[in-house]
C-alpha cells in the first residue's frame, strides 16, 4: 500500500494519512480447449442421431405382420394389443426425440468451440 502524508496549511497543523489501494495484478491463465467435452458431446450426438434414424427407418420399412413364435413376453403381448398405427406413431416420436437430442448435443459441442475462440481472442 502506498501511504501519503497530507498536511493542512494555516491554523490546522493536523496530519492525516491517506491509504491508496493498489489493485493486485490478475493472473493470466492460458485458454485451453476442452477437447474431452467436445468429443463427448459430438460422440453422443452422432450416436444418438444414428439410433434415431435407425428407429425411424425400421418403423417405415418393417413388415406389417411380423413373426409368430408363440412365446411372447409381457411387453410383446402389450404391444400386440396396441393398434399398428399407434405403435408406429410412438416409434416415430421416439426416433424424432432421439434426433433432437443428438442435434442438441452437437450444438453443445459447437458452443464449446465458439466459447474457446471467443476466449482466445481476448
mmCIF file with all atom_site columns, C-alpha atoms in Angstrom:
data_model
loop_
_atom_site.group_PDB
_atom_site.id
_atom_site.type_symbol
_atom_site.label_atom_id
_atom_site.label_alt_id
_atom_site.label_comp_id
_atom_site.label_asym_id
_atom_site.label_entity_id
_atom_site.label_seq_id
_atom_site.pdbx_PDB_ins_code
_atom_site.Cartn_x
_atom_site.Cartn_y
_atom_site.Cartn_z
_atom_site.occupancy
_atom_site.B_iso_or_equiv
_atom_site.pdbx_formal_charge
_atom_site.auth_seq_id
_atom_site.auth_comp_id
_atom_site.auth_asym_id
_atom_site.auth_atom_id
_atom_site.pdbx_PDB_model_num
ATOM 1   C CA . UNK A 1 1   ? 0.000   0.000   0.000   1.00 0.00 ? 1   UNK A CA 1
ATOM 2   C CA . UNK A 1 2   ? 1.126   3.496   -0.714  1.00 0.00 ? 2   UNK A CA 1
ATOM 3   C CA . UNK A 1 3   ? 0.873   5.888   2.204   1.00 0.00 ? 3   UNK A CA 1
ATOM 4   C CA . UNK A 1 4   ? 0.867   9.576   1.601   1.00 0.00 ? 4   UNK A CA 1
ATOM 5   C CA . UNK A 1 5   ? 1.135   12.340  4.168   1.00 0.00 ? 5   UNK A CA 1
ATOM 6   C CA . UNK A 1 6   ? -1.135  15.256  3.653   1.00 0.00 ? 6   UNK A CA 1
ATOM 7   C CA . UNK A 1 7   ? -0.707  18.281  5.862   1.00 0.00 ? 7   UNK A CA 1
ATOM 8   C CA . UNK A 1 8   ? -3.078  21.174  6.115   1.00 0.00 ? 8   UNK A CA 1
ATOM 9   C CA . UNK A 1 9   ? -1.747  24.677  5.879   1.00 0.00 ? 9   UNK A CA 1
ATOM 10  C CA . UNK A 1 10  ? -2.844  27.517  8.086   1.00 0.00 ? 10  UNK A CA 1
ATOM 11  C CA . UNK A 1 11  ? -4.309  27.177  11.555  1.00 0.00 ? 11  UNK A CA 1
ATOM 12  C CA . UNK A 1 12  ? -4.610  23.433  11.457  1.00 0.00 ? 12  UNK A CA 1
ATOM 13  C CA . UNK A 1 13  ? -1.405  21.542  11.732  1.00 0.00 ? 13  UNK A CA 1
ATOM 14  C CA . UNK A 1 14  ? -3.118  18.181  11.699  1.00 0.00 ? 14  UNK A CA 1
ATOM 15  C CA . UNK A 1 15  ? -1.507  15.415  9.656   1.00 0.00 ? 15  UNK A CA 1
ATOM 16  C CA . UNK A 1 16  ? -3.705  12.740  8.083   1.00 0.00 ? 16  UNK A CA 1
ATOM 17  C CA . UNK A 1 17  ? -2.636  9.542   6.409   1.00 0.00 ? 17  UNK A CA 1
ATOM 18  C CA . UNK A 1 18  ? -4.369  8.612   3.159   1.00 0.00 ? 18  UNK A CA 1
ATOM 19  C CA . UNK A 1 19  ? -4.154  4.971   2.086   1.00 0.00 ? 19  UNK A CA 1
ATOM 20  C CA . UNK A 1 20  ? -4.431  4.065   -1.576  1.00 0.00 ? 20  UNK A CA 1
ATOM 21  C CA . UNK A 1 21  ? -5.289  0.537   -2.554  1.00 0.00 ? 21  UNK A CA 1
ATOM 22  C CA . UNK A 1 22  ? -3.281  -0.714  -5.447  1.00 0.00 ? 22  UNK A CA 1
ATOM 23  C CA . UNK A 1 23  ? -5.015  -3.431  -7.460  1.00 0.00 ? 23  UNK A CA 1
ATOM 24  C CA . UNK A 1 24  ? -3.358  -6.822  -7.447  1.00 0.00 ? 24  UNK A CA 1
ATOM 25  C CA . UNK A 1 25  ? -2.262  -7.966  -10.857 1.00 0.00 ? 25  UNK A CA 1
ATOM 26  C CA . UNK A 1 26  ? -4.548  -10.683 -12.189 1.00 0.00 ? 26  UNK A CA 1
ATOM 27  C CA . UNK A 1 27  ? -3.047  -13.993 -13.152 1.00 0.00 ? 27  UNK A CA 1
ATOM 28  C CA . UNK A 1 28  ? -3.424  -14.609 -16.839 1.00 0.00 ? 28  UNK A CA 1
ATOM 29  C CA . UNK A 1 29  ? -4.294  -18.249 -17.377 1.00 0.00 ? 29  UNK A CA 1
ATOM 30  C CA . UNK A 1 30  ? -3.764  -19.724 -20.809 1.00 0.00 ? 30  UNK A CA 1
ATOM 31  C CA . UNK A 1 31  ? -7.011  -20.622 -22.560 1.00 0.00 ? 31  UNK A CA 1
ATOM 32  C CA . UNK A 1 32  ? -7.297  -24.372 -23.086 1.00 0.00 ? 32  UNK A CA 1
ATOM 33  C CA . UNK A 1 33  ? -9.639  -26.145 -25.456 1.00 0.00 ? 33  UNK A CA 1
ATOM 34  C CA . UNK A 1 34  ? -11.981 -28.599 -23.712 1.00 0.00 ? 34  UNK A CA 1
ATOM 35  C CA . UNK A 1 35  ? -11.428 -31.443 -26.128 1.00 0.00 ? 35  UNK A CA 1
ATOM 36  C CA . UNK A 1 36  ? -12.893 -34.066 -23.773 1.00 0.00 ? 36  UNK A CA 1
ATOM 37  C CA . UNK A 1 37  ? -16.167 -32.164 -23.555 1.00 0.00 ? 37  UNK A CA 1
ATOM 38  C CA . UNK A 1 38  ? -16.164 -31.546 -27.301 1.00 0.00 ? 38  UNK A CA 1
ATOM 39  C CA . UNK A 1 39  ? -15.556 -35.195 -28.192 1.00 0.00 ? 39  UNK A CA 1
ATOM 40  C CA . UNK A 1 40  ? -18.105 -36.360 -25.617 1.00 0.00 ? 40  UNK A CA 1
ATOM 41  C CA . UNK A 1 41  ? -20.814 -34.015 -26.899 1.00 0.00 ? 41  UNK A CA 1
ATOM 42  C CA . UNK A 1 42  ? -20.165 -34.816 -30.542 1.00 0.00 ? 42  UNK A CA 1
ATOM 43  C CA . UNK A 1 43  ? -19.801 -38.553 -29.908 1.00 0.00 ? 43  UNK A CA 1
ATOM 44  C CA . UNK A 1 44  ? -23.066 -38.789 -28.013 1.00 0.00 ? 44  UNK A CA 1
ATOM 45  C CA . UNK A 1 45  ? -24.754 -36.563 -30.607 1.00 0.00 ? 45  UNK A CA 1
ATOM 46  C CA . UNK A 1 46  ? -23.662 -38.656 -33.582 1.00 0.00 ? 46  UNK A CA 1
ATOM 47  C CA . UNK A 1 47  ? -24.559 -41.972 -31.903 1.00 0.00 ? 47  UNK A CA 1
ATOM 48  C CA . UNK A 1 48  ? -27.980 -40.781 -30.739 1.00 0.00 ? 48  UNK A CA 1
ATOM 49  C CA . UNK A 1 49  ? -28.806 -39.315 -34.162 1.00 0.00 ? 49  UNK A CA 1
ATOM 50  C CA . UNK A 1 50  ? -27.836 -42.657 -35.697 1.00 0.00 ? 50  UNK A CA 1
ATOM 51  C CA . UNK A 1 51  ? -30.123 -44.528 -33.303 1.00 0.00 ? 51  UNK A CA 1
ATOM 52  C CA . UNK A 1 52  ? -32.974 -42.126 -34.041 1.00 0.00 ? 52  UNK A CA 1
ATOM 53  C CA . UNK A 1 53  ? -32.567 -42.543 -37.792 1.00 0.00 ? 53  UNK A CA 1
ATOM 54  C CA . UNK A 1 54  ? -32.408 -46.322 -37.332 1.00 0.00 ? 54  UNK A CA 1
ATOM 55  C CA . UNK A 1 55  ? -35.651 -46.320 -35.316 1.00 0.00 ? 55  UNK A CA 1
ATOM 56  C CA . UNK A 1 56  ? -37.453 -44.235 -37.926 1.00 0.00 ? 56  UNK A CA 1
ATOM 57  C CA . UNK A 1 57  ? -36.059 -46.333 -40.787 1.00 0.00 ? 57  UNK A CA 1
ATOM 58  C CA . UNK A 1 58  ? -37.039 -49.609 -39.095 1.00 0.00 ? 58  UNK A CA 1
ATOM 59  C CA . UNK A 1 59  ? -40.523 -48.259 -38.395 1.00 0.00 ? 59  UNK A CA 1
ATOM 60  C CA . UNK A 1 60  ? -41.073 -47.325 -42.014 1.00 0.00 ? 60  UNK A CA 1
ATOM 61  C CA . UNK A 1 61  ? -39.584 -50.479 -43.584 1.00 0.00 ? 61  UNK A CA 1
ATOM 62  C CA . UNK A 1 62  ? -40.739 -53.229 -41.178 1.00 0.00 ? 62  UNK A CA 1
ATOM 63  C CA . UNK A 1 63  ? -43.377 -55.614 -42.493 1.00 0.00 ? 63  UNK A CA 1
ATOM 64  C CA . UNK A 1 64  ? -46.839 -55.226 -41.009 1.00 0.00 ? 64  UNK A CA 1
ATOM 65  C CA . UNK A 1 65  ? -47.319 -58.769 -39.709 1.00 0.00 ? 65  UNK A CA 1
ATOM 66  C CA . UNK A 1 66  ? -44.052 -59.678 -38.015 1.00 0.00 ? 66  UNK A CA 1
ATOM 67  C CA . UNK A 1 67  ? -43.142 -63.196 -36.903 1.00 0.00 ? 67  UNK A CA 1
ATOM 68  C CA . UNK A 1 68  ? -45.184 -65.509 -34.720 1.00 0.00 ? 68  UNK A CA 1
ATOM 69  C CA . UNK A 1 69  ? -43.012 -67.636 -32.442 1.00 0.00 ? 69  UNK A CA 1
ATOM 70  C CA . UNK A 1 70  ? -45.703 -68.412 -29.880 1.00 0.00 ? 70  UNK A CA 1
ATOM 71  C CA . UNK A 1 71  ? -43.693 -67.490 -26.781 1.00 0.00 ? 71  UNK A CA 1
ATOM 72  C CA . UNK A 1 72  ? -44.472 -63.856 -26.093 1.00 0.00 ? 72  UNK A CA 1
ATOM 73  C CA . UNK A 1 73  ? -43.149 -61.747 -23.267 1.00 0.00 ? 73  UNK A CA 1
ATOM 74  C CA . UNK A 1 74  ? -45.415 -59.411 -21.333 1.00 0.00 ? 74  UNK A CA 1
ATOM 75  C CA . UNK A 1 75  ? -44.120 -56.404 -23.292 1.00 0.00 ? 75  UNK A CA 1
ATOM 76  C CA . UNK A 1 76  ? -44.777 -58.179 -26.597 1.00 0.00 ? 76  UNK A CA 1
ATOM 77  C CA . UNK A 1 77  ? -48.339 -59.077 -25.554 1.00 0.00 ? 77  UNK A CA 1
ATOM 78  C CA . UNK A 1 78  ? -48.989 -55.472 -24.559 1.00 0.00 ? 78  UNK A CA 1
ATOM 79  C CA . UNK A 1 79  ? -47.515 -54.269 -27.854 1.00 0.00 ? 79  UNK A CA 1
ATOM 80  C CA . UNK A 1 80  ? -49.767 -56.673 -29.800 1.00 0.00 ? 80  UNK A CA 1
ATOM 81  C CA . UNK A 1 81  ? -52.811 -55.116 -28.098 1.00 0.00 ? 81  UNK A CA 1
ATOM 82  C CA . UNK A 1 82  ? -51.967 -51.674 -29.444 1.00 0.00 ? 82  UNK A CA 1
ATOM 83  C CA . UNK A 1 83  ? -53.101 -50.812 -32.940 1.00 0.00 ? 83  UNK A CA 1
ATOM 84  C CA . UNK A 1 84  ? -50.363 -50.714 -35.549 1.00 0.00 ? 84  UNK A CA 1
ATOM 85  C CA . UNK A 1 85  ? -50.793 -47.018 -36.204 1.00 0.00 ? 85  UNK A CA 1
ATOM 86  C CA . UNK A 1 86  ? -50.274 -46.155 -32.515 1.00 0.00 ? 86  UNK A CA 1
ATOM 87  C CA . UNK A 1 87  ? -47.081 -48.188 -32.356 1.00 0.00 ? 87  UNK A CA 1
ATOM 88  C CA . UNK A 1 88  ? -45.787 -46.509 -35.474 1.00 0.00 ? 88  UNK A CA 1
ATOM 89  C CA . UNK A 1 89  ? -46.635 -43.059 -34.124 1.00 0.00 ? 89  UNK A CA 1
ATOM 90  C CA . UNK A 1 90  ? -44.874 -43.775 -30.828 1.00 0.00 ? 90  UNK A CA 1
ATOM 91  C CA . UNK A 1 91  ? -41.827 -45.145 -32.656 1.00 0.00 ? 91  UNK A CA 1
ATOM 92  C CA . UNK A 1 92  ? -41.681 -42.093 -34.894 1.00 0.00 ? 92  UNK A CA 1
ATOM 93  C CA . UNK A 1 93  ? -41.964 -39.781 -31.869 1.00 0.00 ? 93  UNK A CA 1
ATOM 94  C CA . UNK A 1 94  ? -39.187 -41.688 -30.097 1.00 0.00 ? 94  UNK A CA 1
ATOM 95  C CA . UNK A 1 95  ? -36.963 -41.550 -33.185 1.00 0.00 ? 95  UNK A CA 1
ATOM 96  C CA . UNK A 1 96  ? -37.635 -37.828 -33.557 1.00 0.00 ? 96  UNK A CA 1
ATOM 97  C CA . UNK A 1 97  ? -36.759 -37.207 -29.906 1.00 0.00 ? 97  UNK A CA 1
ATOM 98  C CA . UNK A 1 98  ? -33.513 -39.132 -30.342 1.00 0.00 ? 98  UNK A CA 1
ATOM 99  C CA . UNK A 1 99  ? -32.635 -36.976 -33.348 1.00 0.00 ? 99  UNK A CA 1
ATOM 100 C CA . UNK A 1 100 ? -33.479 -33.759 -31.468 1.00 0.00 ? 100 UNK A CA 1
ATOM 101 C CA . UNK A 1 101 ? -31.330 -34.789 -28.517 1.00 0.00 ? 101 UNK A CA 1
ATOM 102 C CA . UNK A 1 102 ? -28.486 -35.631 -30.903 1.00 0.00 ? 102 UNK A CA 1
ATOM 103 C CA . UNK A 1 103 ? -28.738 -32.194 -32.519 1.00 0.00 ? 103 UNK A CA 1
ATOM 104 C CA . UNK A 1 104 ? -28.736 -30.618 -29.049 1.00 0.00 ? 104 UNK A CA 1
ATOM 105 C CA . UNK A 1 105 ? -25.503 -32.455 -28.216 1.00 0.00 ? 105 UNK A CA 1
ATOM 106 C CA . UNK A 1 106 ? -23.919 -31.327 -31.484 1.00 0.00 ? 106 UNK A CA 1
ATOM 107 C CA . UNK A 1 107 ? -24.865 -27.725 -30.673 1.00 0.00 ? 107 UNK A CA 1
ATOM 108 C CA . UNK A 1 108 ? -23.275 -28.090 -27.235 1.00 0.00 ? 108 UNK A CA 1
ATOM 109 C CA . UNK A 1 109 ? -20.073 -29.195 -28.973 1.00 0.00 ? 109 UNK A CA 1
ATOM 110 C CA . UNK A 1 110 ? -20.208 -26.150 -31.245 1.00 0.00 ? 110 UNK A CA 1
ATOM 111 C CA . UNK A 1 111 ? -20.781 -23.961 -28.179 1.00 0.00 ? 111 UNK A CA 1
ATOM 112 C CA . UNK A 1 112 ? -17.535 -25.298 -26.678 1.00 0.00 ? 112 UNK A CA 1
ATOM 113 C CA . UNK A 1 113 ? -15.683 -24.388 -29.877 1.00 0.00 ? 113 UNK A CA 1
ATOM 114 C CA . UNK A 1 114 ? -17.149 -20.872 -30.088 1.00 0.00 ? 114 UNK A CA 1
ATOM 115 C CA . UNK A 1 115 ? -16.502 -20.193 -26.388 1.00 0.00 ? 115 UNK A CA 1
ATOM 116 C CA . UNK A 1 116 ? -12.864 -21.250 -26.864 1.00 0.00 ? 116 UNK A CA 1
ATOM 117 C CA . UNK A 1 117 ? -12.456 -18.998 -29.898 1.00 0.00 ? 117 UNK A CA 1
ATOM 118 C CA . UNK A 1 118 ? -14.054 -16.074 -28.041 1.00 0.00 ? 118 UNK A CA 1
ATOM 119 C CA . UNK A 1 119 ? -11.781 -16.524 -25.002 1.00 0.00 ? 119 UNK A CA 1
ATOM 120 C CA . UNK A 1 120 ? -8.734  -16.953 -27.250 1.00 0.00 ? 120 UNK A CA 1
ATOM 121 C CA . UNK A 1 121 ? -9.489  -13.647 -28.997 1.00 0.00 ? 121 UNK A CA 1
ATOM 122 C CA . UNK A 1 122 ? -9.383  -11.725 -25.699 1.00 0.00 ? 122 UNK A CA 1
#
